[in-house]
Amino acid sequence: MNFKKISILLSGLFAFSIFSFAGIVDDHEIPYRNPALPAEVRAADLLKRMTIEEKIAQISHLHSWNVFDGQILNREKLADFCKDRGFGFFEGFPLSAENCRETFREIQTYMIQETRLGIPAFPVAESLHGVVHDGATIYPQNIALGSTFNKELAYQKAKYISGELNTMGVRQVLSPCIDVVRELRWGRVEESYSEDPFLCSEMAIGETKGYLDHGISPMLKHYGPHGNPQSGLNLASVDCGLRDLMDIYLKPFERVIAETDVKAVMSSYNAWNRTPNSASRFMLTDILRHRFGFKGYVYSDWGVIDMLKTFHKTASDDVEAARQALSAGLDVEASSSCFQALPALIRANEFDPRLIDQAVLRVLTAKFSLGLFEDPFQEKASWRLPLMDERSIAVSRQIADESIVLLKNEKELLPLDRKKLRSIAVIGPNADKVQFGDYTWSKKKSDGVTPLEGIRKLAGKDLTIRYAAGCSIASLDRSGIPEAVAAAEASDLSIVFVGSSSTAFVRHSTEPSTSGEGIDLNDINLTGAQQQLLEAVKATGKPMIVVLVAGKPFAIPWVKAHADAALVQWYGGQEEGNSIAAVLFGEVNPSGKLSFSFPQSTGHLPVFYNHLSTDRGFYKEPGSYEHPGRDYVFSSPDALWAFGHGLSYTSFDYLQAETDKTYYSPHDTVKVNVRLKNSGKRSGKEVVQVYVRDVVSSVMTPVKALKAFEKVALEPGETRELQLAVPMHELWLTDETGKRFAEDGEFEIQIGTASDDIRFVRKIWMGKPAQQTDPAEAETLPLAETGKIIRIKGVVRDIQATPIKGVKVTDGSGKYTATTDGTGAYCIKAHENGSLIFSRQGYSEQRVPVKKQQKISIQLKK
C-alpha cells in the first residue's frame, strides 16, 4: 500500500472516529460537530478547515454514471472519483426504489468514513408526481393537481411522497415545479399547475409544506421566467417586461419563500432580457436574495453552466462559465464540470476565492439547518412508508378523481346508466394505454390501470365492451379506423380516448411521445389521425363521448361542437383507468376545474384568461366564413373553454355574496362571504372562485385575476356559508423597477364558478373614492325637448374613423328615429333644443345635445 492510500485510509478512520466515538474525541470540541451551535457558526468553522478541492466538491454533483454499473454500485469507481473529498450531492436515477436505500447508504457511508472531513452529502431524487425510481407510487401530473383546486391535496401528495423518500434514504428532492405556464405548444405544460400565478402559488405552498413537515428538503424550480418560451420550444428565451416577470412568473417563488423555510431553488435553462437566468445577478441575487429574502442555495438545472458556453454563447470556456454563474449567485453545479477548472486559477490568484466560499457556505448551512450531520441516513425520520402503500395509492386516486374536468354534457348523457345499456365501444389510442406523464419510471400497462381495464371492471358481465384503438397517437395511418367504426356501429354508444403521450424519465421507450420535456409541438390540434377517427365514429350516428387524456390543452373545437359529452383527464397516475371509469358511471361526481384555458386553434395562442383589457380585440365583432368580422375575420379571440370551467352531475346555486365592508386600507384583508346551495340530486364538490378587477389604475392590470378559491363538498339540498379572504396587498401594483406599491381606487370583487361565469359582482375601494362628478355622466342627464323641429344630418364613426352601419338614432322625445347606412350617414328630425341618442349593440350608448345644430357627427366607443 502506498503512502497516498495509507493517508486516505487514516483520514477516513479519523473521520469515522470523531463522528462515531465521542469518547475518544469529543465532537463538541470541534465547532462544526457541535449540534448546539447555530448552523451558520458550524458552517463557517467547517469552511475554514477545507481545501479548495474539498470546497469545489461540496458545490458539485456525484452522478450515477460516475459510480454505477447498471443497478450495481461500483465501489472502485466511487473511491477513484471521490478520493478523500466529500461531494455535496449524489443521485442514482437508473436505480429501482428498492435498491436506493442500501446503495445510498453505502455512498453516504463513504462520504462520512472515507473522506477527510466526513461531510455527509445530500442524496437527491426527482419527485414531480411521485418518486421517479421503479416501484414507487405514481401520482397524477401537476396539471391534474392544479385542476383539483384543492390545496390540501397538494400537501397530502408531498406528505405521502415524503414517506417513500424517507424509506429510500433521499433527503433532497428536485421538486416541486411551480412554473406559471403561458405557452401551450411547450412540452412541459404538464409539469405546471396552471396558467395563473395565484393558483400556482397556493398549490406550491401546499406542496412545499408537505415536504418540509415530513423531513424532506424541497427544491423550487425552475427559477426565472420559464413557462412562456419563444415559439413553445424548450429552453428558448422568454420575452416579457419587468412587471410580468414579477407579477406572473416569479410570483409563486416569492410567495413560497415568504411563507416557508425552503432551502433550495433550481435555476432555469433559459434566458430573460438577453441574459441567461443561471448567469443573471439581477435574477439570482438582486431579486431572489435581496428582494425575496431567500437564504438557501441555488442549484443549477442539469448542464446549464456548460450551456453558457455551448448554447447561450455568453462564455468562452469553463472558467468564464463558472465565473458568470458564481458571480450571479448560482451555488451548485449539476451535470457539468466547469467548476473543476477553478482550483488551479485560485492558487494562481486568477479567480476570486470568495465566490467559492460564498457558495460552499450556503450549502453547508443548509446541511446543518436540515440536520444532515446528525441524521445522515434518515434513521430518525418519524414518517416512513413502504413503497406502494395503500394510503399513498388512495391519495393518488383522490387526486385523479378530483382532477377530471367535465367539459360538456348534452342532454345529461353522463353519468352512464348500466341498466339502460347493452354495449359500449371503447375506442382510441389512449383507451388501452397508461399515460402517466414525463418524470415517471414506467410506461407499462402492468404498472397502472388503463381506461379500458377500468371500464371493463365496472361494466360487469351484462354489459358488452368492444375495443378498437382506431389509430395511434403520432402516426397518420388510418387503417385501423374501419375496425373502430364497426365497434361503434355494433354498440349503444362510444367512448373515444384521444390525446397525447409522454415519455418515461431516463428510461428508453419505443413509443413516440407528443408531450414532455423537449417534446414540443408546432400545432396543438390533435396529432396523427385522431381527428379523422373522431369524425368517423361520429358519422355512425351513435352517441359519442370524448375523453381527452393529455398533458396540455389541445385545440378541439370540433369536439365541442359535435361530441355528446366531453371530459379531460390530465395524466391521472396509476389509478387513471379506475378513476375515469368511476366518473363515467357516476360513482364519482366530477369536480375538476380547468387550470388552463383551452384555445380554439394554435393561432389563438396565447389564450390565458387574465389578459390585459387591450389583448382580446377592440372591435368586438367576431366573424365566421358566413359572416366575416373584425378582431379575427373568421373567429372570435375567446377561449374554447375558459379557465375555471368545469361541470358537475349536480347543480349549485350561488344564493348570496357580500364583502364584510366597502372601504379598505392597503394592509387590510377583504372577507368575502358566499352562500352556496347544492340544488341538485347528487352530492358533489364545487370550487367557489373569487376574482378581482382593478377598475381604473395608473398601470394596466388584467381584466380579472383569481385571488381566492375554496373547494367545498355539499350533499343534495345542503346550504353552506363560506368565507374567503383576499389580502389587499394582492391588489398592489408594480412599478418600473419591479417594486410594489398601493394605489387608492375602485375594485370589483367577482364571485363565480368560472372565470367566464361570474354570479355576483361587489364593489370595494382601497382608500376612499374622490367625491366628484364625471362630466360624461353629467351629459347623460335628461334634457328638455323644446324648440322648433329641425332636420339634422351627420355621420357616425368608430374611434378609428370607420363609418358604422346600423346605428339607431333617436330624438330625445322618442318620436323620430333613423338608422345609419353603409357610409355611417343618417338624417333625422328633432327639437332644436333637444337631444339625439345613438345606440348599437356592442357600443356604448351616447346622448348628444342638439343646441340648434343641423350637422352632428360623432364617434361611438366600443
Coordinates of N, CA, C and O in Angstrom, one line a residue, residues 660-732:
D660 N -67.2 42.1 3.6 CA -67.5 42.5 5.0 C -67.6 44.0 5.2 O -68.2 44.5 6.1
K661 N -67.0 44.8 4.3 CA -67.2 46.2 4.3 C -66.9 46.7 2.9 O -66.7 46.0 1.9
T662 N -66.8 48.1 2.7 CA -66.7 48.7 1.4 C -65.3 49.3 1.2 O -64.7 49.3 0.1
Y663 N -64.8 49.9 2.3 CA -63.5 50.6 2.2 C -62.4 49.9 3.0 O -62.7 49.5 4.1
Y664 N -61.3 49.8 2.4 CA -60.2 49.1 3.0 C -58.9 49.8 2.9 O -58.6 50.6 1.9
S665 N -58.0 49.6 3.9 CA -56.7 50.2 3.8 C -55.8 49.3 3.0 O -56.2 48.1 2.8
P666 N -54.6 49.7 2.6 CA -53.7 48.8 1.8 C -53.3 47.6 2.5 O -52.8 46.6 1.8
H667 N -53.4 47.5 3.8 CA -52.9 46.4 4.6 C -54.1 45.5 5.1 O -53.9 44.6 5.9
D668 N -55.3 45.9 4.7 CA -56.5 45.1 5.2 C -56.6 43.8 4.5 O -55.8 43.5 3.5
T669 N -57.6 43.0 4.9 CA -58.0 41.8 4.2 C -59.5 41.9 3.9 O -60.3 42.1 4.8
V670 N -59.9 41.7 2.6 CA -61.3 41.6 2.3 C -61.8 40.2 2.6 O -61.2 39.2 2.2
K671 N -62.9 40.2 3.3 CA -63.6 39.0 3.6 C -64.8 38.8 2.8 O -65.7 39.7 2.9
V672 N -64.8 37.8 2.0 CA -65.9 37.6 1.0 C -66.8 36.5 1.5 O -66.3 35.3 1.7
N673 N -68.0 36.8 1.9 CA -68.9 35.8 2.4 C -69.9 35.3 1.3 O -70.5 36.1 0.6
V674 N -69.9 34.0 1.1 CA -70.7 33.4 0.0 C -71.6 32.3 0.6 O -71.2 31.5 1.4
R675 N -72.8 32.4 0.1 CA -73.8 31.4 0.5 C -74.1 30.5 -0.7 O -74.5 31.0 -1.8
L676 N -73.8 29.2 -0.6 CA -73.9 28.3 -1.7 C -74.8 27.1 -1.4 O -74.8 26.6 -0.2
K677 N -75.6 26.7 -2.4 CA -76.5 25.5 -2.2 C -76.3 24.5 -3.3 O -76.2 24.8 -4.4
N678 N -76.3 23.2 -2.9 CA -76.4 22.1 -3.8 C -77.9 21.9 -4.1 O -78.6 21.4 -3.3
S679 N -78.3 22.4 -5.3 CA -79.7 22.4 -5.7 C -80.1 21.1 -6.5 O -81.2 21.0 -7.0
G680 N -79.1 20.2 -6.7 CA -79.3 19.0 -7.5 C -79.7 17.8 -6.6 O -79.9 17.9 -5.4
K681 N -79.5 16.7 -7.3 CA -79.9 15.4 -6.6 C -78.8 14.5 -6.2 O -79.0 13.4 -5.8
R682 N -77.6 15.0 -6.5 CA -76.4 14.2 -6.1 C -75.4 15.0 -5.2 O -75.4 16.2 -5.3
S683 N -74.7 14.3 -4.4 CA -73.7 15.0 -3.7 C -72.6 15.4 -4.6 O -72.3 14.8 -5.6
G684 N -71.9 16.5 -4.3 CA -70.9 17.0 -5.2 C -70.0 18.0 -4.6 O -70.2 18.5 -3.5
K685 N -68.9 18.4 -5.3 CA -68.0 19.4 -4.8 C -67.9 20.5 -5.8 O -67.9 20.3 -7.0
E686 N -67.9 21.8 -5.3 CA -67.9 23.0 -6.1 C -66.7 23.8 -5.7 O -66.3 23.8 -4.5
V687 N -66.1 24.5 -6.7 CA -65.0 25.4 -6.4 C -65.5 26.8 -6.5 O -65.8 27.3 -7.6
V688 N -65.6 27.5 -5.4 CA -66.0 28.9 -5.4 C -64.8 29.7 -5.7 O -63.8 29.6 -5.1
Q689 N -64.9 30.6 -6.7 CA -63.8 31.3 -7.2 C -64.0 32.8 -7.1 O -65.1 33.3 -7.4
V690 N -63.0 33.5 -6.5 CA -63.1 35.0 -6.3 C -62.0 35.6 -7.2 O -60.8 35.4 -7.1
Y691 N -62.5 36.5 -8.1 CA -61.6 37.3 -9.0 C -61.7 38.8 -8.6 O -62.7 39.2 -8.0
V692 N -60.7 39.5 -9.0 CA -60.6 40.9 -8.7 C -60.3 41.7 -10.0 O -59.4 41.2 -10.8
R693 N -61.0 42.8 -10.2 CA -60.7 43.7 -11.3 C -60.4 45.1 -10.8 O -61.2 45.6 -10.0
D694 N -59.3 45.6 -11.1 CA -58.9 47.0 -10.8 C -59.6 47.9 -11.8 O -59.2 47.8 -13.0
V695 N -60.6 48.7 -11.4 CA -61.4 49.4 -12.4 C -60.6 50.4 -13.2 O -60.6 50.4 -14.4
V696 N -59.9 51.3 -12.5 CA -59.0 52.2 -13.1 C -57.7 52.3 -12.4 O -57.7 52.4 -11.1
S697 N -56.6 52.2 -13.0 CA -55.3 52.3 -12.3 C -54.2 52.9 -13.2 O -54.4 53.0 -14.4
S698 N -53.2 53.4 -12.6 CA -52.1 54.1 -13.3 C -51.3 53.1 -14.1 O -50.5 53.5 -15.0
V699 N -51.3 51.8 -13.8 CA -50.7 50.7 -14.5 C -51.7 49.8 -15.1 O -52.6 49.4 -14.3
M700 N -51.6 49.4 -16.3 CA -52.6 48.4 -16.8 C -52.6 47.1 -16.1 O -51.6 46.6 -15.7
T701 N -53.8 46.6 -15.8 CA -53.9 45.4 -15.0 C -54.8 44.4 -15.8 O -55.6 44.8 -16.7
P702 N -54.8 43.1 -15.4 CA -55.7 42.2 -16.1 C -57.2 42.5 -16.0 O -57.6 43.2 -15.0
V703 N -57.9 42.0 -16.9 CA -59.4 42.2 -16.9 C -60.0 41.5 -15.6 O -61.0 42.0 -15.1
K704 N -59.3 40.5 -15.1 CA -59.7 39.9 -13.8 C -58.5 39.0 -13.4 O -57.8 38.5 -14.3
A705 N -58.4 38.8 -12.1 CA -57.3 37.9 -11.7 C -57.8 37.1 -10.5 O -58.4 37.7 -9.5
L706 N -57.6 35.8 -10.5 CA -58.0 35.0 -9.3 C -57.3 35.4 -8.1 O -56.0 35.5 -8.1
K707 N -58.0 35.6 -7.0 CA -57.3 36.0 -5.7 C -57.8 35.1 -4.5 O -57.3 35.3 -3.4
A708 N -58.8 34.2 -4.7 CA -59.2 33.3 -3.7 C -60.0 32.2 -4.3 O -60.7 32.4 -5.3
F709 N -60.0 31.1 -3.7 CA -60.8 30.0 -4.1 C -61.0 29.0 -2.9 O -60.1 28.9 -2.1
E710 N -62.1 28.2 -3.0 CA -62.2 27.2 -2.0 C -63.1 26.1 -2.6 O -64.1 26.4 -3.2
K711 N -62.7 24.8 -2.3 CA -63.5 23.7 -2.8 C -64.3 23.2 -1.6 O -63.8 22.9 -0.5
V712 N -65.6 23.0 -1.8 CA -66.5 22.6 -0.8 C -67.4 21.4 -1.2 O -67.8 21.4 -2.4
A713 N -67.6 20.5 -0.4 CA -68.4 19.3 -0.6 C -69.8 19.6 0.0 O -69.9 19.9 1.1
L714 N -70.9 19.3 -0.8 CA -72.2 19.5 -0.4 C -73.1 18.4 -0.7 O -73.0 17.8 -1.8
E715 N -74.0 18.0 0.2 CA -75.0 17.0 0.0 C -76.2 17.6 -0.8 O -76.4 18.8 -0.7
P716 N -77.0 16.8 -1.4 CA -78.2 17.4 -2.1 C -79.0 18.2 -1.1 O -79.4 17.8 0.0
G717 N -79.4 19.4 -1.5 CA -80.2 20.3 -0.7 C -79.4 21.1 0.4 O -80.0 22.0 1.0
E718 N -78.2 20.7 0.6 CA -77.4 21.4 1.6 C -76.9 22.8 1.2 O -76.6 23.0 0.1
T719 N -77.0 23.7 2.2 CA -76.5 25.1 2.0 C -75.4 25.3 2.9 O -75.4 24.9 4.1
R720 N -74.4 26.0 2.5 CA -73.2 26.3 3.3 C -72.8 27.8 3.2 O -72.9 28.3 2.1
E721 N -72.4 28.3 4.3 CA -71.8 29.7 4.3 C -70.3 29.6 4.3 O -69.7 28.9 5.1
L722 N -69.7 30.2 3.3 CA -68.2 30.2 3.2 C -67.7 31.6 3.3 O -68.3 32.6 3.0
Q723 N -66.5 31.7 3.8 CA -65.8 33.0 3.9 C -64.4 32.8 3.3 O -63.6 32.0 3.7
L724 N -64.2 33.6 2.2 CA -62.9 33.6 1.5 C -62.2 34.9 1.8 O -62.8 36.0 1.9
A725 N -60.9 34.9 1.9 CA -60.1 36.1 2.2 C -59.2 36.5 1.0 O -58.6 35.7 0.4
V726 N -59.2 37.8 0.8 CA -58.4 38.4 -0.2 C -57.5 39.5 0.4 O -58.0 40.6 0.7
P727 N -56.3 39.3 0.7 CA -55.4 40.3 1.3 C -55.3 41.5 0.3 O -55.1 41.3 -0.9
M728 N -55.4 42.7 0.8 CA -55.3 43.9 -0.1 C -54.0 44.0 -0.8 O -53.9 44.6 -1.9
H729 N -52.9 43.5 -0.1 CA -51.6 43.6 -0.8 C -51.6 42.8 -2.1 O -50.7 43.0 -3.0
E730 N -52.5 41.9 -2.3 CA -52.6 41.2 -3.6 C -53.1 42.1 -4.7 O -53.0 41.8 -5.9
L731 N -53.6 43.3 -4.3 CA -54.1 44.2 -5.3 C -53.1 45.3 -5.6 O -53.5 46.3 -6.3
W732 N -52.0 45.3 -5.0 CA -51.0 46.3 -5.2 C -50.4 46.3 -6.7 O -50.5 45.2 -7.3

